[in-house]
CSV table of N, CA and C in Angstrom, one decimal:
chain,number,residue,atom,x,y,z
A,1,UNK,N,-101.9,-47.4,-4.2
A,1,UNK,CA,-102.8,-48.2,-3.4
A,1,UNK,C,-104.0,-47.5,-3.1
A,2,UNK,N,-105.2,-48.1,-3.4
A,2,UNK,CA,-106.4,-47.5,-3.0
A,2,UNK,C,-107.1,-48.3,-1.9
A,3,UNK,N,-107.4,-47.6,-0.8
A,3,UNK,CA,-108.2,-48.3,0.2
A,3,UNK,C,-109.6,-47.8,0.2
A,4,UNK,N,-110.5,-48.6,0.6
A,4,UNK,CA,-111.9,-48.2,0.8
A,4,UNK,C,-112.2,-47.9,2.2
A,5,UNK,N,-113.1,-47.0,2.4
A,5,UNK,CA,-113.5,-46.6,3.8
A,5,UNK,C,-115.0,-47.0,4.0
A,6,UNK,N,-115.3,-47.4,5.2
A,6,UNK,CA,-116.7,-47.6,5.5
A,6,UNK,C,-117.0,-47.4,7.0
A,7,UNK,N,-118.2,-47.2,7.3
A,7,UNK,CA,-118.6,-47.0,8.7
A,7,UNK,C,-118.2,-48.2,9.5
A,8,UNK,N,-117.9,-48.0,10.8
A,8,UNK,CA,-117.6,-49.1,11.7
A,8,UNK,C,-118.9,-49.9,12.0
A,9,UNK,N,-118.8,-51.2,12.2
A,9,UNK,CA,-119.9,-52.0,12.6
A,9,UNK,C,-119.5,-52.8,13.9
A,10,UNK,N,-120.4,-53.4,14.5
A,10,UNK,CA,-120.1,-54.1,15.8
A,10,UNK,C,-119.2,-55.3,15.5
A,11,UNK,N,-119.2,-55.8,14.3
A,11,UNK,CA,-118.3,-56.9,13.9
A,11,UNK,C,-116.9,-56.5,13.9
A,12,UNK,N,-116.6,-55.2,13.8
A,12,UNK,CA,-115.2,-54.7,13.8
A,12,UNK,C,-114.6,-54.6,15.2
A,13,UNK,N,-115.4,-54.7,16.2
A,13,UNK,CA,-114.9,-54.6,17.6
A,13,UNK,C,-113.8,-55.6,17.9
A,14,UNK,N,-113.9,-56.8,17.4
A,14,UNK,CA,-112.9,-57.8,17.6
A,14,UNK,C,-111.5,-57.4,17.0
A,15,UNK,N,-111.6,-56.9,15.8
A,15,UNK,CA,-110.4,-56.5,15.1
A,15,UNK,C,-109.7,-55.4,15.8
A,16,UNK,N,-110.5,-54.3,16.1
A,16,UNK,CA,-109.9,-53.1,16.7
A,16,UNK,C,-109.4,-53.5,18.1
A,17,UNK,N,-110.1,-54.3,18.8
A,17,UNK,CA,-109.6,-54.8,20.2
A,17,UNK,C,-108.3,-55.5,20.1
A,18,UNK,N,-108.2,-56.3,19.0
A,18,UNK,CA,-106.9,-57.0,18.8
A,18,UNK,C,-105.7,-56.1,18.7
A,19,UNK,N,-105.9,-55.0,18.1
A,19,UNK,CA,-104.8,-54.0,18.1
A,19,UNK,C,-104.4,-53.5,19.4
A,20,UNK,N,-105.3,-53.6,20.4
A,20,UNK,CA,-104.9,-53.1,21.8
A,20,UNK,C,-104.1,-54.1,22.5
A,21,UNK,N,-103.9,-55.3,21.9
A,21,UNK,CA,-102.9,-56.2,22.5
A,21,UNK,C,-101.6,-56.2,21.9
A,22,UNK,N,-101.4,-55.3,20.9
A,22,UNK,CA,-100.1,-55.1,20.2
A,22,UNK,C,-99.4,-54.0,20.9
A,23,UNK,N,-98.4,-54.4,21.7
A,23,UNK,CA,-97.7,-53.4,22.5
A,23,UNK,C,-97.0,-52.3,21.6
A,24,UNK,N,-96.4,-52.7,20.5
A,24,UNK,CA,-95.7,-51.7,19.7
A,24,UNK,C,-96.7,-50.7,19.1
A,25,UNK,N,-97.9,-51.2,18.6
A,25,UNK,CA,-98.9,-50.4,18.1
A,25,UNK,C,-99.4,-49.4,19.1
A,26,UNK,N,-99.7,-49.9,20.3
A,26,UNK,CA,-100.2,-49.1,21.4
A,26,UNK,C,-99.2,-48.0,21.8
A,27,UNK,N,-97.9,-48.3,21.8
A,27,UNK,CA,-96.9,-47.3,22.2
A,27,UNK,C,-96.9,-46.2,21.2
A,28,UNK,N,-97.0,-46.5,19.9
A,28,UNK,CA,-97.0,-45.5,18.9
A,28,UNK,C,-98.3,-44.7,18.8
A,29,UNK,N,-99.4,-45.4,19.1
A,29,UNK,CA,-100.7,-44.7,18.9
A,29,UNK,C,-101.1,-44.0,20.2
A,30,UNK,N,-100.4,-44.2,21.3
A,30,UNK,CA,-100.7,-43.6,22.6
A,30,UNK,C,-101.9,-44.3,23.2
A,31,UNK,N,-102.1,-45.5,22.9
A,31,UNK,CA,-103.2,-46.3,23.5
A,31,UNK,C,-102.7,-47.1,24.7
A,32,UNK,N,-103.6,-47.4,25.6
A,32,UNK,CA,-103.3,-48.3,26.7
A,32,UNK,C,-103.4,-49.7,26.2
A,33,UNK,N,-102.5,-50.6,26.5
A,33,UNK,CA,-102.7,-52.0,26.1
A,33,UNK,C,-103.7,-52.6,27.0
A,34,UNK,N,-104.5,-53.5,26.5
A,34,UNK,CA,-105.5,-54.1,27.3
A,34,UNK,C,-105.1,-55.6,27.6
A,35,UNK,N,-105.1,-55.9,28.9
A,35,UNK,CA,-104.7,-57.3,29.3
A,35,UNK,C,-105.8,-58.2,28.8
A,36,UNK,N,-107.0,-57.8,28.8
A,36,UNK,CA,-108.2,-58.6,28.5
A,36,UNK,C,-108.8,-58.3,27.1
A,37,UNK,N,-108.8,-59.2,26.2
A,37,UNK,CA,-109.4,-59.0,24.9
A,37,UNK,C,-110.9,-58.7,25.1
A,38,UNK,N,-111.5,-59.3,26.1
A,38,UNK,CA,-112.9,-59.2,26.3
A,38,UNK,C,-113.2,-57.7,26.7
A,39,UNK,N,-112.4,-57.1,27.6
A,39,UNK,CA,-112.6,-55.7,28.0
A,39,UNK,C,-112.4,-54.8,26.8
A,40,UNK,N,-111.4,-55.1,26.0
A,40,UNK,CA,-111.2,-54.2,24.8
A,40,UNK,C,-112.4,-54.3,23.8
A,41,UNK,N,-112.9,-55.5,23.6
A,41,UNK,CA,-114.0,-55.7,22.7
A,41,UNK,C,-115.2,-54.9,23.2
A,42,UNK,N,-115.5,-55.0,24.5
A,42,UNK,CA,-116.6,-54.2,25.2
A,42,UNK,C,-116.4,-52.8,25.0
A,43,UNK,N,-115.2,-52.3,25.2
A,43,UNK,CA,-115.0,-50.8,25.0
A,43,UNK,C,-115.3,-50.4,23.6
A,44,UNK,N,-114.8,-51.2,22.6
A,44,UNK,CA,-115.0,-50.8,21.2
A,44,UNK,C,-116.5,-50.9,20.8
A,45,UNK,N,-117.1,-51.9,21.3
A,45,UNK,CA,-118.6,-52.0,21.0
A,45,UNK,C,-119.3,-50.8,21.5
A,46,UNK,N,-118.9,-50.3,22.7
A,46,UNK,CA,-119.6,-49.1,23.3
A,46,UNK,C,-119.3,-47.9,22.4
A,47,UNK,N,-118.0,-47.8,21.9
A,47,UNK,CA,-117.6,-46.7,21.0
A,47,UNK,C,-118.4,-46.7,19.7
A,48,UNK,N,-118.6,-47.9,19.2
A,48,UNK,CA,-119.3,-48.0,17.9
A,48,UNK,C,-120.8,-47.8,18.1
A,49,UNK,N,-121.4,-48.2,19.2
A,49,UNK,CA,-122.8,-48.0,19.5
A,49,UNK,C,-123.1,-46.6,19.9
A,50,UNK,N,-122.2,-45.9,20.6
A,50,UNK,CA,-122.5,-44.5,21.0
A,50,UNK,C,-121.3,-43.6,20.7
A,51,UNK,N,-121.1,-43.4,19.4
A,51,UNK,CA,-119.9,-42.6,18.9
A,51,UNK,C,-120.0,-41.1,19.4
A,52,UNK,N,-118.9,-40.5,19.5
A,52,UNK,CA,-118.8,-39.1,19.8
A,52,UNK,C,-119.5,-38.4,18.6
A,53,UNK,N,-120.4,-37.5,18.9
A,53,UNK,CA,-121.1,-36.8,17.8
A,53,UNK,C,-120.3,-35.9,16.9
A,54,UNK,N,-119.1,-35.6,17.4
A,54,UNK,CA,-118.2,-34.8,16.6
A,54,UNK,C,-117.1,-35.6,15.9
A,55,UNK,N,-117.2,-36.9,15.9
A,55,UNK,CA,-116.2,-37.8,15.3
A,55,UNK,C,-116.8,-38.7,14.3
A,56,UNK,N,-116.2,-38.6,13.1
A,56,UNK,CA,-116.5,-39.5,12.0
A,56,UNK,C,-115.3,-40.5,12.0
A,57,UNK,N,-115.6,-41.8,12.3
A,57,UNK,CA,-114.5,-42.8,12.3
A,57,UNK,C,-114.9,-43.8,11.2
A,58,UNK,N,-114.0,-44.0,10.2
A,58,UNK,CA,-114.3,-44.9,9.1
A,58,UNK,C,-113.2,-46.0,9.1
A,59,UNK,N,-113.6,-47.2,9.0
A,59,UNK,CA,-112.6,-48.3,8.9
A,59,UNK,C,-112.0,-48.3,7.5
A,60,UNK,N,-110.7,-48.5,7.4
A,60,UNK,CA,-109.9,-48.5,6.2
A,60,UNK,C,-109.7,-50.0,5.8
A,61,UNK,N,-110.1,-50.3,4.6
A,61,UNK,CA,-110.0,-51.7,4.1
A,61,UNK,C,-109.1,-51.8,2.9
A,62,UNK,N,-108.3,-52.8,2.9
A,62,UNK,CA,-107.5,-53.2,1.7
A,62,UNK,C,-108.0,-54.5,1.3
A,63,UNK,N,-108.6,-54.6,0.1
A,63,UNK,CA,-109.2,-55.8,-0.4
A,63,UNK,C,-110.1,-56.5,0.7
A,64,UNK,N,-110.9,-55.6,1.3
A,64,UNK,CA,-111.9,-56.1,2.3
A,64,UNK,C,-111.3,-56.5,3.6
A,65,UNK,N,-110.0,-56.3,3.8
A,65,UNK,CA,-109.3,-56.6,5.1
A,65,UNK,C,-109.1,-55.3,5.8
A,66,UNK,N,-109.5,-55.3,7.1
A,66,UNK,CA,-109.3,-54.0,7.9
A,66,UNK,C,-107.8,-53.8,8.1
A,67,UNK,N,-107.4,-52.6,7.8
A,67,UNK,CA,-105.9,-52.3,8.0
A,67,UNK,C,-105.7,-51.0,8.8
A,68,UNK,N,-106.8,-50.4,9.2
A,68,UNK,CA,-106.7,-49.2,10.0
A,68,UNK,C,-108.0,-48.4,10.1
A,69,UNK,N,-108.0,-47.2,10.5
A,69,UNK,CA,-109.1,-46.4,10.4
A,69,UNK,C,-108.7,-44.9,10.3
A,70,UNK,N,-109.7,-44.1,9.9
A,70,UNK,CA,-109.5,-42.7,9.6
A,70,UNK,C,-110.5,-42.0,10.5
A,71,UNK,N,-110.1,-40.9,11.1
A,71,UNK,CA,-111.0,-40.0,11.9
A,71,UNK,C,-111.1,-38.6,11.2
A,72,UNK,N,-112.2,-38.1,11.2
A,72,UNK,CA,-112.4,-36.7,10.9
A,72,UNK,C,-113.2,-36.1,12.1
A,73,UNK,N,-112.5,-35.3,12.9
A,73,UNK,CA,-113.0,-34.8,14.2
A,73,UNK,C,-113.3,-33.3,14.1
A,74,UNK,N,-114.4,-33.0,14.7
A,74,UNK,CA,-114.8,-31.6,14.8
A,74,UNK,C,-116.2,-31.4,14.6
A,75,UNK,N,-116.7,-30.2,15.0
A,75,UNK,CA,-118.2,-30.0,14.8
A,75,UNK,C,-118.5,-29.0,13.7
A,76,UNK,N,-117.4,-28.5,13.0
A,76,UNK,CA,-117.6,-27.6,12.0
A,76,UNK,C,-118.0,-28.2,10.6
A,77,UNK,N,-118.6,-27.4,9.8
A,77,UNK,CA,-119.0,-27.9,8.5
A,77,UNK,C,-118.0,-27.6,7.4
A,78,UNK,N,-117.0,-26.8,7.8
A,78,UNK,CA,-116.0,-26.4,6.8
A,78,UNK,C,-114.6,-26.9,7.1
A,79,UNK,N,-114.4,-27.3,8.3
A,79,UNK,CA,-113.0,-27.9,8.6
A,79,UNK,C,-113.1,-28.9,9.7
A,80,UNK,N,-112.2,-29.9,9.6
A,80,UNK,CA,-112.1,-30.9,10.6
A,80,UNK,C,-110.6,-31.4,10.8
A,81,UNK,N,-110.4,-32.1,11.8
A,81,UNK,CA,-109.0,-32.6,12.1
A,81,UNK,C,-109.0,-34.0,11.6
A,82,UNK,N,-107.9,-34.4,10.8
A,82,UNK,CA,-107.7,-35.7,10.3
A,82,UNK,C,-106.9,-36.5,11.3
A,83,UNK,N,-107.3,-37.7,11.6
A,83,UNK,CA,-106.5,-38.7,12.3
A,83,UNK,C,-106.5,-40.0,11.6
A,84,UNK,N,-105.5,-40.9,11.8
A,84,UNK,CA,-105.5,-42.2,11.2
A,84,UNK,C,-104.6,-43.1,12.0
A,85,UNK,N,-104.9,-44.4,11.9
A,85,UNK,CA,-104.0,-45.4,12.5
A,85,UNK,C,-104.0,-46.6,11.5
A,86,UNK,N,-102.9,-47.3,11.5
A,86,UNK,CA,-102.8,-48.6,10.8
A,86,UNK,C,-102.4,-49.6,11.8
A,87,UNK,N,-103.2,-50.7,11.8
A,87,UNK,CA,-103.0,-51.8,12.7
A,87,UNK,C,-103.2,-53.1,12.1
A,88,UNK,N,-102.5,-54.1,12.7
A,88,UNK,CA,-101.6,-54.1,13.7
A,88,UNK,C,-100.2,-53.6,13.2
A,89,UNK,N,-99.2,-53.5,14.1
A,89,UNK,CA,-97.9,-53.0,13.7
A,89,UNK,C,-97.2,-53.8,12.7
A,90,UNK,N,-97.6,-55.1,12.5
A,90,UNK,CA,-97.0,-55.9,11.5
A,90,UNK,C,-97.5,-55.4,10.1
A,91,UNK,N,-98.4,-54.5,10.0
A,91,UNK,CA,-98.9,-54.0,8.7
A,91,UNK,C,-98.1,-52.7,8.3
A,92,UNK,N,-97.3,-52.2,9.2
A,92,UNK,CA,-96.6,-51.0,8.9
A,92,UNK,C,-95.5,-51.1,7.8
A,93,UNK,N,-95.2,-50.0,7.2
A,93,UNK,CA,-94.1,-50.0,6.2
A,93,UNK,C,-94.6,-50.4,4.8
A,94,UNK,N,-95.9,-50.5,4.6
A,94,UNK,CA,-96.4,-50.9,3.3
A,94,UNK,C,-97.1,-49.8,2.5
A,95,UNK,N,-97.1,-48.5,3.1
A,95,UNK,CA,-97.8,-47.4,2.5
A,95,UNK,C,-99.3,-47.3,2.9
A,96,UNK,N,-99.7,-48.1,3.8
A,96,UNK,CA,-101.1,-48.1,4.2
A,96,UNK,C,-101.5,-46.8,5.0
A,97,UNK,N,-100.5,-46.3,5.7
A,97,UNK,CA,-100.8,-45.0,6.4
A,97,UNK,C,-101.1,-43.9,5.5
A,98,UNK,N,-100.3,-43.8,4.4
A,98,UNK,CA,-100.4,-42.8,3.4
A,98,UNK,C,-101.8,-43.0,2.7
A,99,UNK,N,-102.1,-44.2,2.3
A,99,UNK,CA,-103.3,-44.5,1.6
A,99,UNK,C,-104.5,-44.2,2.5
A,100,UNK,N,-104.5,-44.6,3.8
A,100,UNK,CA,-105.6,-44.3,4.7
A,100,UNK,C,-105.8,-42.8,4.8
A,101,UNK,N,-104.7,-42.1,5.1
A,101,UNK,CA,-104.8,-40.7,5.3
A,101,UNK,C,-105.3,-40.0,4.0
A,102,UNK,N,-104.8,-40.4,2.9
A,102,UNK,CA,-105.3,-39.9,1.6
A,102,UNK,C,-106.8,-40.1,1.4
A,103,UNK,N,-107.2,-41.3,1.7
A,103,UNK,CA,-108.7,-41.6,1.6
A,103,UNK,C,-109.5,-40.8,2.5
A,104,UNK,N,-109.0,-40.5,3.7
A,104,UNK,CA,-109.7,-39.7,4.7
A,104,UNK,C,-109.8,-38.2,4.2
A,105,UNK,N,-108.7,-37.7,3.6
A,105,UNK,CA,-108.7,-36.3,3.1
A,105,UNK,C,-109.7,-36.3,1.9
A,106,UNK,N,-109.7,-37.2,1.1
A,106,UNK,CA,-110.6,-37.3,-0.1
A,106,UNK,C,-112.1,-37.3,0.4
A,107,UNK,N,-112.3,-38.1,1.4
A,107,UNK,CA,-113.7,-38.2,2.0
A,107,UNK,C,-114.1,-36.9,2.6
A,108,UNK,N,-113.2,-36.2,3.3
A,108,UNK,CA,-113.5,-35.0,3.9
A,108,UNK,C,-113.8,-33.9,2.9
A,109,UNK,N,-113.1,-33.8,1.8
A,109,UNK,CA,-113.3,-32.8,0.8
A,109,UNK,C,-114.5,-33.2,-0.1
A,110,UNK,N,-114.5,-34.4,-0.6
A,110,UNK,CA,-115.4,-34.8,-1.6
A,110,UNK,C,-116.8,-35.3,-1.0
A,111,UNK,N,-116.7,-36.0,0.2
A,111,UNK,CA,-117.9,-36.5,0.8
A,111,UNK,C,-118.5,-35.6,1.8
A,112,UNK,N,-117.8,-34.8,2.5
A,112,UNK,CA,-118.3,-33.9,3.5
A,112,UNK,C,-118.4,-32.4,3.0
A,113,UNK,N,-117.7,-32.1,1.9
A,113,UNK,CA,-117.6,-30.7,1.4
A,113,UNK,C,-116.8,-29.8,2.3
A,114,UNK,N,-115.8,-30.3,3.0
A,114,UNK,CA,-115.0,-29.5,3.9
A,114,UNK,C,-114.2,-28.5,3.0
A,115,UNK,N,-113.7,-27.4,3.6
A,115,UNK,CA,-112.8,-26.5,2.9
A,115,UNK,C,-111.4,-26.6,3.4
A,116,UNK,N,-111.2,-27.1,4.6
A,116,UNK,CA,-109.9,-27.2,5.2
A,116,UNK,C,-109.9,-28.4,6.1
A,117,UNK,N,-108.7,-29.1,6.0
A,117,UNK,CA,-108.5,-30.3,6.9
A,117,UNK,C,-107.1,-30.0,7.5
A,118,UNK,N,-107.1,-30.2,8.8
A,118,UNK,CA,-105.8,-30.0,9.5
A,118,UNK,C,-105.5,-31.3,10.3
A,119,UNK,N,-104.2,-31.4,10.6
A,119,UNK,CA,-103.7,-32.6,11.4
A,119,UNK,C,-102.5,-32.2,12.1
A,120,UNK,N,-102.2,-33.1,13.1
A,120,UNK,CA,-100.9,-32.9,13.8
A,120,UNK,C,-100.3,-34.2,14.1
A,121,UNK,N,-99.0,-34.3,14.2
A,121,UNK,CA,-98.3,-35.5,14.5
A,121,UNK,C,-97.1,-35.1,15.4
A,122,UNK,N,-96.8,-36.0,16.3
A,122,UNK,CA,-95.6,-35.8,17.1
A,122,UNK,C,-94.4,-35.8,16.3
A,123,UNK,N,-93.6,-34.8,16.4
A,123,UNK,CA,-92.4,-34.6,15.6
A,123,UNK,C,-91.5,-35.9,15.6
A,124,UNK,N,-91.4,-36.5,16.8
A,124,UNK,CA,-90.5,-37.7,16.9
A,124,UNK,C,-91.1,-38.9,16.2
A,125,UNK,N,-92.4,-38.9,15.8
A,125,UNK,CA,-93.1,-39.9,15.1
A,125,UNK,C,-92.9,-39.6,13.6
A,126,UNK,N,-91.7,-39.8,13.1
A,126,UNK,CA,-91.3,-39.4,11.8
A,126,UNK,C,-92.2,-40.0,10.7
A,127,UNK,N,-92.6,-41.2,10.9
A,127,UNK,CA,-93.5,-41.9,9.9
A,127,UNK,C,-94.8,-41.1,9.7
A,128,UNK,N,-95.4,-40.7,10.8
A,128,UNK,CA,-96.6,-39.9,10.7
A,128,UNK,C,-96.4,-38.5,10.1
A,129,UNK,N,-95.3,-37.9,10.4
A,129,UNK,CA,-95.0,-36.6,9.8
A,129,UNK,C,-94.8,-36.7,8.3
A,130,UNK,N,-94.1,-37.8,7.9
A,130,UNK,CA,-93.9,-38.0,6.5
A,130,UNK,C,-95.2,-38.3,5.8
A,131,UNK,N,-96.1,-39.0,6.4
A,131,UNK,CA,-97.4,-39.2,5.7
A,131,UNK,C,-98.1,-37.9,5.4
A,132,UNK,N,-98.1,-37.0,6.4
A,132,UNK,CA,-98.8,-35.7,6.2
A,132,UNK,C,-98.2,-34.9,5.2
A,133,UNK,N,-96.9,-34.9,5.1
A,133,UNK,CA,-96.2,-34.2,4.0
A,133,UNK,C,-96.4,-34.8,2.7
A,134,UNK,N,-96.5,-36.1,2.6
A,134,UNK,CA,-96.8,-36.8,1.3
A,134,UNK,C,-98.2,-36.4,0.8
A,135,UNK,N,-99.1,-36.1,1.7
A,135,UNK,CA,-100.4,-35.7,1.2
A,135,UNK,C,-100.5,-34.2,0.7
A,136,UNK,N,-99.3,-33.5,0.8
A,136,UNK,CA,-99.3,-32.1,0.3
A,136,UNK,C,-99.7,-31.2,1.4
A,137,UNK,N,-99.8,-31.7,2.7
A,137,UNK,CA,-100.2,-30.8,3.8
A,137,UNK,C,-98.9,-29.9,4.1
A,138,UNK,N,-99.2,-28.7,4.5
A,138,UNK,CA,-98.0,-27.8,4.8
A,138,UNK,C,-98.0,-27.6,6.3
A,139,UNK,N,-96.8,-27.4,6.8
A,139,UNK,CA,-96.7,-27.1,8.3
A,139,UNK,C,-97.2,-25.7,8.6
A,140,UNK,N,-97.9,-25.6,9.7
A,140,UNK,CA,-98.4,-24.3,10.0
A,140,UNK,C,-98.0,-23.9,11.5
A,141,UNK,N,-97.3,-24.8,12.2
A,141,UNK,CA,-96.9,-24.4,13.5
A,141,UNK,C,-96.6,-25.6,14.3
A,142,UNK,N,-96.2,-25.3,15.6
A,142,UNK,CA,-96.0,-26.3,16.6
A,142,UNK,C,-97.0,-26.3,17.7
A,143,UNK,N,-97.4,-27.4,18.1
A,143,UNK,CA,-98.4,-27.5,19.2
A,143,UNK,C,-97.7,-27.8,20.5
A,144,UNK,N,-98.5,-28.5,21.4
A,144,UNK,CA,-98.0,-28.8,22.7
A,144,UNK,C,-96.9,-29.9,22.6
A,145,UNK,N,-96.3,-30.2,23.8
A,145,UNK,CA,-95.3,-31.2,23.8
A,145,UNK,C,-96.0,-32.5,24.2
A,146,UNK,N,-95.4,-33.6,23.8
A,146,UNK,CA,-95.9,-34.9,24.1
A,146,UNK,C,-94.7,-35.9,24.2
A,147,UNK,N,-94.9,-36.9,25.1
A,147,UNK,CA,-93.9,-37.9,25.2
A,147,UNK,C,-94.2,-39.0,24.2
A,148,UNK,N,-93.2,-39.3,23.3
A,148,UNK,CA,-93.4,-40.3,22.3
A,148,UNK,C,-92.2,-41.3,22.5
A,149,UNK,N,-92.5,-42.5,22.9
A,149,UNK,CA,-91.5,-43.5,23.1
A,149,UNK,C,-90.4,-43.1,23.9
A,150,UNK,N,-90.7,-42.3,25.0
A,150,UNK,CA,-89.7,-41.9,25.9
A,150,UNK,C,-89.0,-40.6,25.5
A,151,UNK,N,-89.4,-40.0,24.4
A,151,UNK,CA,-88.7,-38.8,23.9
A,151,UNK,C,-89.7,-37.7,24.0
A,152,UNK,N,-89.4,-36.6,24.6
A,152,UNK,CA,-90.3,-35.4,24.6
A,152,UNK,C,-90.2,-34.7,23.2
A,153,UNK,N,-91.3,-34.4,22.7
A,153,UNK,CA,-91.4,-33.9,21.3
A,153,UNK,C,-92.6,-33.0,21.2
A,154,UNK,N,-92.5,-32.1,20.2
A,154,UNK,CA,-93.7,-31.2,19.9
A,154,UNK,C,-94.6,-31.8,18.9
A,155,UNK,N,-95.8,-31.5,18.9
A,155,UNK,CA,-96.7,-31.8,17.8
A,155,UNK,C,-96.4,-30.8,16.7
A,156,UNK,N,-96.3,-31.3,15.5
A,156,UNK,CA,-96.2,-30.5,14.3
A,156,UNK,C,-97.6,-30.4,13.7
A,157,UNK,N,-98.1,-29.2,13.4
A,157,UNK,CA,-99.4,-29.0,12.9
A,157,UNK,C,-99.3,-28.7,11.4
A,158,UNK,N,-100.3,-29.3,10.7
A,158,UNK,CA,-100.4,-29.2,9.2
A,158,UNK,C,-101.8,-28.8,8.8
A,159,UNK,N,-101.9,-28.4,7.6
A,159,UNK,CA,-103.2,-28.1,7.0
A,159,UNK,C,-103.1,-28.3,5.5
A,160,UNK,N,-104.3,-28.5,4.9
A,160,UNK,CA,-104.5,-28.5,3.4
A,160,UNK,C,-105.9,-27.9,3.2
A,161,UNK,N,-106.0,-27.1,2.1
A,161,UNK,CA,-107.3,-26.6,1.7
A,161,UNK,C,-107.8,-27.4,0.6
A,162,UNK,N,-109.1,-27.4,0.4
A,162,UNK,CA,-109.8,-28.2,-0.6
A,162,UNK,C,-109.3,-27.8,-2.0
A,163,UNK,N,-109.1,-26.5,-2.3
A,163,UNK,CA,-108.6,-26.1,-3.6
A,163,UNK,C,-107.2,-26.7,-3.9
A,164,UNK,N,-106.3,-26.7,-2.8
A,164,UNK,CA,-105.0,-27.2,-3.0
A,164,UNK,C,-105.0,-28.8,-3.2
A,165,UNK,N,-105.9,-29.4,-2.5
A,165,UNK,CA,-106.1,-30.9,-2.6
A,165,UNK,C,-106.5,-31.2,-4.1
A,166,UNK,N,-107.5,-30.5,-4.5
A,166,UNK,CA,-108.1,-30.7,-5.9
A,166,UNK,C,-107.0,-30.5,-7.0
A,167,UNK,N,-106.2,-29.4,-6.8
A,167,UNK,CA,-105.1,-29.2,-7.7
A,167,UNK,C,-104.1,-30.3,-7.7
A,168,UNK,N,-103.7,-30.8,-6.6
A,168,UNK,CA,-102.8,-31.9,-6.5
A,168,UNK,C,-103.3,-33.2,-7.1
A,169,UNK,N,-104.6,-33.5,-6.9
A,169,UNK,CA,-105.2,-34.7,-7.5
A,169,UNK,C,-105.3,-34.5,-9.0
A,170,UNK,N,-105.6,-33.3,-9.5
A,170,UNK,CA,-105.7,-33.0,-10.9
A,170,UNK,C,-104.3,-33.2,-11.6
A,171,UNK,N,-103.3,-32.7,-10.9
A,171,UNK,CA,-101.9,-32.8,-11.4
A,171,UNK,C,-101.5,-34.3,-11.5
A,172,UNK,N,-101.8,-35.0,-10.4
A,172,UNK,CA,-101.4,-36.4,-10.4
A,172,UNK,C,-102.1,-37.2,-11.5
A,173,UNK,N,-103.3,-36.8,-11.9
A,173,UNK,CA,-104.1,-37.5,-12.9
A,173,UNK,C,-103.5,-37.3,-14.3
A,174,UNK,N,-102.7,-36.3,-14.5
A,174,UNK,CA,-102.2,-36.0,-15.8
A,174,UNK,C,-100.8,-36.6,-16.0
């Protein structure tokens, strides 16, 4: 499955805000649910208009339908942190998380010229840990603890280098 990535636009605020009314999505993503769709749309419009200068956030599209987003966070020119979400929760279980994360890594290495991408996922969030492993990322340690769905768990930290990524893409092509 190939997803396309593009910059967020103001028109995306409605879609992203809709995910904030999905309690299961919010619980997994660590987001606060919004009682008011209007408040959530306003918050997203502000984020899109005035993005964090150290955050590249790209909407993930499957056949032009928004299915998530990918973040590359950091101020460095050689490494950044990967983040990704798939929303709403009714979209889970279809490989979209792996496809979005893969597209984010490809953009980081091929589009930004990064040499290293790292990520972390709460160990209890087995789906996210599995996605990072599928990308060929290797575990490099444990981070802080986090409460995930009522369970205290550690962040598992991962990394992949550009040369490793290119080797895996080359092998997959053969």
